[in-house]
mmCIF file of C-alpha atoms in Angstrom:
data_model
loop_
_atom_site.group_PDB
_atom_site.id
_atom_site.type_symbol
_atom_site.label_atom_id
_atom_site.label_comp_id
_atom_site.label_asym_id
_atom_site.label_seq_id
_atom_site.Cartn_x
_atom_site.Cartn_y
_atom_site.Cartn_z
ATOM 1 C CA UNK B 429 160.563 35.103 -24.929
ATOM 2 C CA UNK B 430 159.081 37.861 -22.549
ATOM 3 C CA UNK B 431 155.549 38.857 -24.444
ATOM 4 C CA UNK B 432 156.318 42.318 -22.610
ATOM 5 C CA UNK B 433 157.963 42.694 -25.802
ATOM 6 C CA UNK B 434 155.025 42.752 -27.707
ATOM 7 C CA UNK B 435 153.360 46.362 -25.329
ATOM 8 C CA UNK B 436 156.389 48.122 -27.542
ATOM 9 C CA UNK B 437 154.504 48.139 -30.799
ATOM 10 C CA UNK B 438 152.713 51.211 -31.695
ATOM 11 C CA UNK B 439 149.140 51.505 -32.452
ATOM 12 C CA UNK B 440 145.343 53.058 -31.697
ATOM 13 C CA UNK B 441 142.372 52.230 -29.712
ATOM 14 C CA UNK B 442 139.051 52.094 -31.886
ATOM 15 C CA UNK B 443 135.309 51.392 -31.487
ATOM 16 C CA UNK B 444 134.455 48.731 -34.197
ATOM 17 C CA UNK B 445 130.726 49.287 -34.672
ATOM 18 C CA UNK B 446 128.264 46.808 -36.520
ATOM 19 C CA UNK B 447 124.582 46.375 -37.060
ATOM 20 C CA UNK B 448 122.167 43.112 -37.654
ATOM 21 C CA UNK B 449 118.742 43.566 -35.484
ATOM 22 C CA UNK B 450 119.982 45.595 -32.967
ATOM 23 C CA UNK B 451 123.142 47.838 -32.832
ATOM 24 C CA UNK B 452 126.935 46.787 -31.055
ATOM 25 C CA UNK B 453 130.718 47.498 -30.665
ATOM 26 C CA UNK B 454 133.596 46.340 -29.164
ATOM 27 C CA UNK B 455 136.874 48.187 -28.213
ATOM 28 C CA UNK B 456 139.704 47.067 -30.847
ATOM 29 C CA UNK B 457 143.831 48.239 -31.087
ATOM 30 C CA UNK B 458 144.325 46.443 -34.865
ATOM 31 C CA UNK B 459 142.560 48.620 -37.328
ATOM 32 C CA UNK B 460 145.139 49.123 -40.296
ATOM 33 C CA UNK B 461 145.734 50.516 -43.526
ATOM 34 C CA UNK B 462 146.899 47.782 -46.124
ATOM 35 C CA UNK B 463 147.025 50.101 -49.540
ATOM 36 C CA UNK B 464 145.756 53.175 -50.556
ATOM 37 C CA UNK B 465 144.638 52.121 -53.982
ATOM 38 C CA UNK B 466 142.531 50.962 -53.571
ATOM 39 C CA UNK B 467 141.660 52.018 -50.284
ATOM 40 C CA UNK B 468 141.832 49.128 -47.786
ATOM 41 C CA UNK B 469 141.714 47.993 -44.442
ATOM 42 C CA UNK B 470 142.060 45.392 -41.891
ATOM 43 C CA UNK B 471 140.751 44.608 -38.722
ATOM 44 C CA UNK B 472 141.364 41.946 -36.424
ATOM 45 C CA UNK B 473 138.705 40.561 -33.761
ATOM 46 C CA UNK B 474 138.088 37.748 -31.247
ATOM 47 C CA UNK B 475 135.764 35.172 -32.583
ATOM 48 C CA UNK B 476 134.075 35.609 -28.992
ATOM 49 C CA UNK B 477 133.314 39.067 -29.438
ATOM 50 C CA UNK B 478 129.299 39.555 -30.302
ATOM 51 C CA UNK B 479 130.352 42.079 -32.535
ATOM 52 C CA UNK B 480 132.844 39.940 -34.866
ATOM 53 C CA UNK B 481 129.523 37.508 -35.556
ATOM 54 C CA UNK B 482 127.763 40.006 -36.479
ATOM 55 C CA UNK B 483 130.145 41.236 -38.847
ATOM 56 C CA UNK B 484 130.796 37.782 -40.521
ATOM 57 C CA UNK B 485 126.543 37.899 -40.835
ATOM 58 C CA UNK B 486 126.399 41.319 -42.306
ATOM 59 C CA UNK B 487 129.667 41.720 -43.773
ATOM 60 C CA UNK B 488 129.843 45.663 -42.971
ATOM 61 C CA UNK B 489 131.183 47.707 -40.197
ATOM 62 C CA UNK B 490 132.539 50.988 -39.138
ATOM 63 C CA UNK B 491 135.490 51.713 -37.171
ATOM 64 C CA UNK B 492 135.501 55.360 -34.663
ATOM 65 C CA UNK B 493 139.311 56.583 -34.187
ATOM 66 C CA UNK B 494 139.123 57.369 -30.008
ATOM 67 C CA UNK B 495 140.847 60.183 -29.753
ATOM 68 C CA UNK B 496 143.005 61.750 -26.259
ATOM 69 C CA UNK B 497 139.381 63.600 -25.264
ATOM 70 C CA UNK B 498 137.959 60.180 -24.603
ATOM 71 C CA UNK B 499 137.535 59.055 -20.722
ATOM 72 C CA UNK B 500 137.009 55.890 -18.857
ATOM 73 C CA UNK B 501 133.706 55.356 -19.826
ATOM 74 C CA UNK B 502 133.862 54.884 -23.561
ATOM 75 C CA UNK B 503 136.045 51.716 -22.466
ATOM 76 C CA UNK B 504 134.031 50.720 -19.945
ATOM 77 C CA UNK B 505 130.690 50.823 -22.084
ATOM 78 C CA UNK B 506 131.751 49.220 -25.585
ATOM 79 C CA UNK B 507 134.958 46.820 -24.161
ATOM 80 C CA UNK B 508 133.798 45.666 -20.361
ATOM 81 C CA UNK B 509 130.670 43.999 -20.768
ATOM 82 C CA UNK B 510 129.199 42.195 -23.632
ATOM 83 C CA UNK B 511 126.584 42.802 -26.515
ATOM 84 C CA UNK B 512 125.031 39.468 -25.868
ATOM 85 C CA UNK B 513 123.807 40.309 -22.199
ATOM 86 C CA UNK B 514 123.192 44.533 -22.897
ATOM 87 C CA UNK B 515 122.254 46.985 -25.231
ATOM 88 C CA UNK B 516 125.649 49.055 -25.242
ATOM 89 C CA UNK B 517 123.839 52.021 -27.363
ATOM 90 C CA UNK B 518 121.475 52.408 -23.805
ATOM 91 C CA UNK B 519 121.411 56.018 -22.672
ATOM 92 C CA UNK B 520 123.334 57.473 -25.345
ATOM 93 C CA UNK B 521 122.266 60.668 -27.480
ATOM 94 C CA UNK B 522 122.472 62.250 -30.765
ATOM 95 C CA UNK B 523 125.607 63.965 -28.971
ATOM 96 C CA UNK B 524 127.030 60.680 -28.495
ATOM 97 C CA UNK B 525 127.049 59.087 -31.941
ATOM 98 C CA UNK B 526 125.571 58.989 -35.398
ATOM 99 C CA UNK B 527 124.721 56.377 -38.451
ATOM 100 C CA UNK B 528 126.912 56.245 -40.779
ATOM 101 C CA UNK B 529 124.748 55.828 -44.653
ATOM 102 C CA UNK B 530 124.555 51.551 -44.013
ATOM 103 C CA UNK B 531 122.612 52.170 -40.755
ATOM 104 C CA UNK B 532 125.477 51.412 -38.247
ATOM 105 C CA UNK B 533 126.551 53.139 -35.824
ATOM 106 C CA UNK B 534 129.464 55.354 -35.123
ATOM 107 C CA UNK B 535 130.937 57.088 -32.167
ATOM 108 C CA UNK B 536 131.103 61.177 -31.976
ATOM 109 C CA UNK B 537 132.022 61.733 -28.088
ATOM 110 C CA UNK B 538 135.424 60.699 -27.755
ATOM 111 C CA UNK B 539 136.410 60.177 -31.156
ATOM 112 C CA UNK B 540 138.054 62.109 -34.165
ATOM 113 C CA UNK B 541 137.046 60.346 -37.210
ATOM 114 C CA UNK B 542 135.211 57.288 -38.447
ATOM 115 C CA UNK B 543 135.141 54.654 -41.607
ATOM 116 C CA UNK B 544 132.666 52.482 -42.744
ATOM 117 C CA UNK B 545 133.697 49.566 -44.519
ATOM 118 C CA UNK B 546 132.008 46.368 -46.683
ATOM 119 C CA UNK B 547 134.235 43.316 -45.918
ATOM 120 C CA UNK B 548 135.773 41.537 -49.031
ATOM 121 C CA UNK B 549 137.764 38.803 -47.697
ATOM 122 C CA UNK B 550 138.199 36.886 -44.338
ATOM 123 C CA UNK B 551 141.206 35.124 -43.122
ATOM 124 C CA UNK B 552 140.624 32.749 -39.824
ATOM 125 C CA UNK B 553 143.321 33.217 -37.241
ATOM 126 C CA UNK B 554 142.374 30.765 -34.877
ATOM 127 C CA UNK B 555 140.786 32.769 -31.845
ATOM 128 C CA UNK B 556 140.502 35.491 -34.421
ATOM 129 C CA UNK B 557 139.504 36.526 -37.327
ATOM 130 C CA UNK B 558 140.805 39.106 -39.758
ATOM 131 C CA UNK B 559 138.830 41.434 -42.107
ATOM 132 C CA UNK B 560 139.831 42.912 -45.289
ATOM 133 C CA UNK B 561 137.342 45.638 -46.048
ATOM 134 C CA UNK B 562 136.886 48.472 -48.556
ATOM 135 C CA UNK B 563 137.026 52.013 -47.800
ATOM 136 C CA UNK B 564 133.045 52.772 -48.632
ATOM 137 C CA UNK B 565 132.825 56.208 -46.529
ATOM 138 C CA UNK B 566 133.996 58.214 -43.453
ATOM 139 C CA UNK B 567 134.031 61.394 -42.247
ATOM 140 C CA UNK B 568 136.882 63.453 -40.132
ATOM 141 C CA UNK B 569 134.796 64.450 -36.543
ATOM 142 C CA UNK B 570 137.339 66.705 -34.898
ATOM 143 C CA UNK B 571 141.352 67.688 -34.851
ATOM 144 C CA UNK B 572 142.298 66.188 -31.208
ATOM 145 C CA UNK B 573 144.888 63.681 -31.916
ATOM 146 C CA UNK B 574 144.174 60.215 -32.079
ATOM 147 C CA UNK B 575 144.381 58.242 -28.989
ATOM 148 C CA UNK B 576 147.803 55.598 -28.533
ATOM 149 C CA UNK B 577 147.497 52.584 -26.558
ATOM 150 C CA UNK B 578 150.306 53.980 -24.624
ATOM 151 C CA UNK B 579 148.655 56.711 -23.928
ATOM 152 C CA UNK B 580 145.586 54.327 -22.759
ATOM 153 C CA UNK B 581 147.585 53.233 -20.005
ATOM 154 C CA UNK B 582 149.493 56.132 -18.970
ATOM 155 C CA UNK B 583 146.137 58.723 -18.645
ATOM 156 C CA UNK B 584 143.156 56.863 -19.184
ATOM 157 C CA UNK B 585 143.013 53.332 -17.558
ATOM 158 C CA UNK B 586 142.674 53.939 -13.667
ATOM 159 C CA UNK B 587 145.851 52.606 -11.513
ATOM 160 C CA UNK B 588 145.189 48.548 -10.188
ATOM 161 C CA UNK B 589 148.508 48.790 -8.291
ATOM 162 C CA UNK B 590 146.764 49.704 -4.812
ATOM 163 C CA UNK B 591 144.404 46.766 -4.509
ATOM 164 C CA UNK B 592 143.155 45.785 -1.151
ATOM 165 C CA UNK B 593 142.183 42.147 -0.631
ATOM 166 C CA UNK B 594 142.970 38.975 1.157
ATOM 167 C CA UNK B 595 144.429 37.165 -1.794
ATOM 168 C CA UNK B 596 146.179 37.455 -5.118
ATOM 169 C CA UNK B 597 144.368 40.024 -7.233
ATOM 170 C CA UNK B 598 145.287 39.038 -11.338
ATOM 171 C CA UNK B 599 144.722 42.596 -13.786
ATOM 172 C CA UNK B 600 144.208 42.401 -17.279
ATOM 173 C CA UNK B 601 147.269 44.894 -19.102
ATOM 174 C CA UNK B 602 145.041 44.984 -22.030
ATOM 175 C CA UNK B 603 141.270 46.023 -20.515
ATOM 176 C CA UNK B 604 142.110 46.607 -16.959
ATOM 177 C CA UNK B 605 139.960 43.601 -16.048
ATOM 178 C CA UNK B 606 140.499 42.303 -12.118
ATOM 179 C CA UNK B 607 139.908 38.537 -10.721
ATOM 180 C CA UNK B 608 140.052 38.920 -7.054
ATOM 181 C CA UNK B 609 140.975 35.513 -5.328
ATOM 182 C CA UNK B 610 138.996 36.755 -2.475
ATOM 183 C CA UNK B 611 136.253 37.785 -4.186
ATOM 184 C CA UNK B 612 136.423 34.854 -6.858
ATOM 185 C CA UNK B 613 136.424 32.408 -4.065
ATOM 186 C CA UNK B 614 139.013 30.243 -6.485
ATOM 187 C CA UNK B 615 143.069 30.911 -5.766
ATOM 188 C CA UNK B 616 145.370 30.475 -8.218
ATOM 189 C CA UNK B 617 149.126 29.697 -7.092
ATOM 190 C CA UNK B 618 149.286 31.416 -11.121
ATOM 191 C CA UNK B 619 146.432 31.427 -13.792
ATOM 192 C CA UNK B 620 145.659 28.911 -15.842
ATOM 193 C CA UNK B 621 147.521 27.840 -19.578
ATOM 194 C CA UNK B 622 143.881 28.200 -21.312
ATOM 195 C CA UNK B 623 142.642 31.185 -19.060
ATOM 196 C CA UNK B 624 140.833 34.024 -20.474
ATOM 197 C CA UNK B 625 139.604 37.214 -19.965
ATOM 198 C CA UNK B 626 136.057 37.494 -19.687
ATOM 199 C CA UNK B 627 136.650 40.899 -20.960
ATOM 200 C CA UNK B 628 138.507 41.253 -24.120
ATOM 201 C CA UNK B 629 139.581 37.683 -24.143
ATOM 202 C CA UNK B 630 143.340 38.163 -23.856
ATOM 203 C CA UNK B 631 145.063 35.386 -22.437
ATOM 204 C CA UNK B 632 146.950 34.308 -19.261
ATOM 205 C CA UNK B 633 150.148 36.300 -21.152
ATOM 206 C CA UNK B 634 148.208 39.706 -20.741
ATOM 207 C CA UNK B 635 147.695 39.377 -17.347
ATOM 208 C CA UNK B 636 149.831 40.573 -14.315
ATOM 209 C CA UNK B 637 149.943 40.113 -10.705
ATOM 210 C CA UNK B 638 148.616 43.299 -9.065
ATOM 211 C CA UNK B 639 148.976 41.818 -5.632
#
């Protein structure tokens, strides 16, 4: 089957937000609505994401709607590095985000809307895990429409099409991640079955040939 397929479906880009000892988020595209009475929703995460353990420890998180206003940066800062080596909250302001009444975080600049929600059941997936959550609270930010992963990667996500380098340069569709051969100092003829990004940890399927 080509998984190209699968870049048809239709959805947003969110900040899932989540609090133990210190504060964290990750960029997600699977927050949904399951019923609206009661009010209900479900997220799906990578179990290698520091922010999914700290959900399962806490069992409460909020999810920010990015909205069209939203640049670069946003994705850089909560989905290109990890909450295990920095503090992703570093440098922001009051103007940047608030606390939603649990204590954790959510995202102002950038986004329209926000929900915080109390996790009632859990469903392993494998490399992810899915969470079923109450509606608790939330609070509508702004009016600027809600950001489409389509329209992620048509005005947001810089080009990786003009790469220059001595090798085969390998870009992540889903985070914009690049492995360099030349840089990397490993070639790949193609990447690996079990190859991940170090990013968002997509797999091999997500990634394309650049150069």
């Amino acid at each position: 089957m080509d998984n190209s397929i699968m870049f048809k479906l239709s959805y947003g880009l969110y900040v899932l937000t989540a609090k133990t000892d210190k504060l964290n988020g990750c960029i997600i595209n699977t927050a949904i609505q399951q019923t609206s009475e009661p009010n209900r929703v479900s997220v799906t995460v990578n179990k290698q994401n520091f922010t999914e353990q700290m959900i399962e420890e806490t069992g409460k998180f909020v999810v920010s709607f990015i909205d069209e206003s939203a640049n670069f940066d946003l994705f850089k800062r909560f989905g290109f590095q990890s909450g295990k080596d920095v503090f992703k909250f570093a440098d922001l302001t009051s103007e940047d985000f608030g606390f939603a009444t649990s204590g954790i975080p959510y995202i102002k600049k950038g986004c329209n809307a926000y929900l915080e929600l109390e996790v009632e059941q859990t469903v392993d997936l494998g490399s992810h895990m899915l969470f079923i959550a109450k509606v608790v609270d939330g609070q509508v930010l702004s009016d600027k429409p809600s950001m489409t992963y389509a329209f992620y990667h048509a005005n947001v996500k810089p080009s990786n099409k003009k790469v220059e380098s001595t090798g085969k340069v390998w870009v992540c569709k889903i985070c914009g991640y690049t492995y360099d051969e030349a840089k990397e100092g490993v070639p790949f003829e193609e990447l690996p079955d079990d190859w991940v990004c170090p990013l968002c940890k997509h797999g091999k399927q997500d990634f394309e040939l650049a150069k």
